[in-house]
Short mmCIF file of C-alpha atoms in Angstrom, two decimals:
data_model
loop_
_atom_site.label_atom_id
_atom_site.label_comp_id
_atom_site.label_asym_id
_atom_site.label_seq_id
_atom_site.Cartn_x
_atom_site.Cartn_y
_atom_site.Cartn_z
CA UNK A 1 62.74 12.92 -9.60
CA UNK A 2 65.67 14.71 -8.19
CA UNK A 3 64.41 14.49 -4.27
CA UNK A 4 64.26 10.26 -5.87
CA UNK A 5 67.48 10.14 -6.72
CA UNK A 6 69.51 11.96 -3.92
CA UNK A 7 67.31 9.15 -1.91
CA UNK A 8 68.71 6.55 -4.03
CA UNK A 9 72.17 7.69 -3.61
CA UNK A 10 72.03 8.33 -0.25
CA UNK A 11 71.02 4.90 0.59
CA UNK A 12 73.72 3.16 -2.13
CA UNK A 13 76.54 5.23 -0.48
CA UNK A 14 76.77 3.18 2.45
CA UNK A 15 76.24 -0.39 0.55
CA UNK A 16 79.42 1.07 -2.10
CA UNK A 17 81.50 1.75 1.03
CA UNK A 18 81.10 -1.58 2.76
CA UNK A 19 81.75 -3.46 -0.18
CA UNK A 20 84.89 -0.88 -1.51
CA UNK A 21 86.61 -1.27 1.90
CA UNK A 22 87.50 -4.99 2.13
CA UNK A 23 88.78 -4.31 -1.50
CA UNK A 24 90.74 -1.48 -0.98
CA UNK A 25 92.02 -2.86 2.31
CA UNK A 26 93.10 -6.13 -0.06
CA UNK A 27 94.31 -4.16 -2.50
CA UNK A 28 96.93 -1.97 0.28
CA UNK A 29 97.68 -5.17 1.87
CA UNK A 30 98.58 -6.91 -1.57
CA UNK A 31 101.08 -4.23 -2.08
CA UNK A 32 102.23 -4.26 1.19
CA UNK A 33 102.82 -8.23 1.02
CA UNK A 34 103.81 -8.40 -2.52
CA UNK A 35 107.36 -6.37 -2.60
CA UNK A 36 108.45 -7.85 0.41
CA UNK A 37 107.25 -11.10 -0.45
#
């Protein structure tokens, strides 16, 4: 079970990055934009 879920992890790591980056990199820019909007 354990040796299952490091596997399951490990491959969900990746997949949480790619789709936490573009909202991170929205979120930073938002703040950027926003006070000097």
């Amino acid at each position: 079970m354990k040796q299952d879920h490091r596997a399951v992890v490990i491959g969900l790591v990746p997949v949480l990055t790619v789709l936490t980056r573009p909202a991170l990199n929205r979120r930073s820019e938002a703040q950027l934009d926003g006070p000097a909007g």
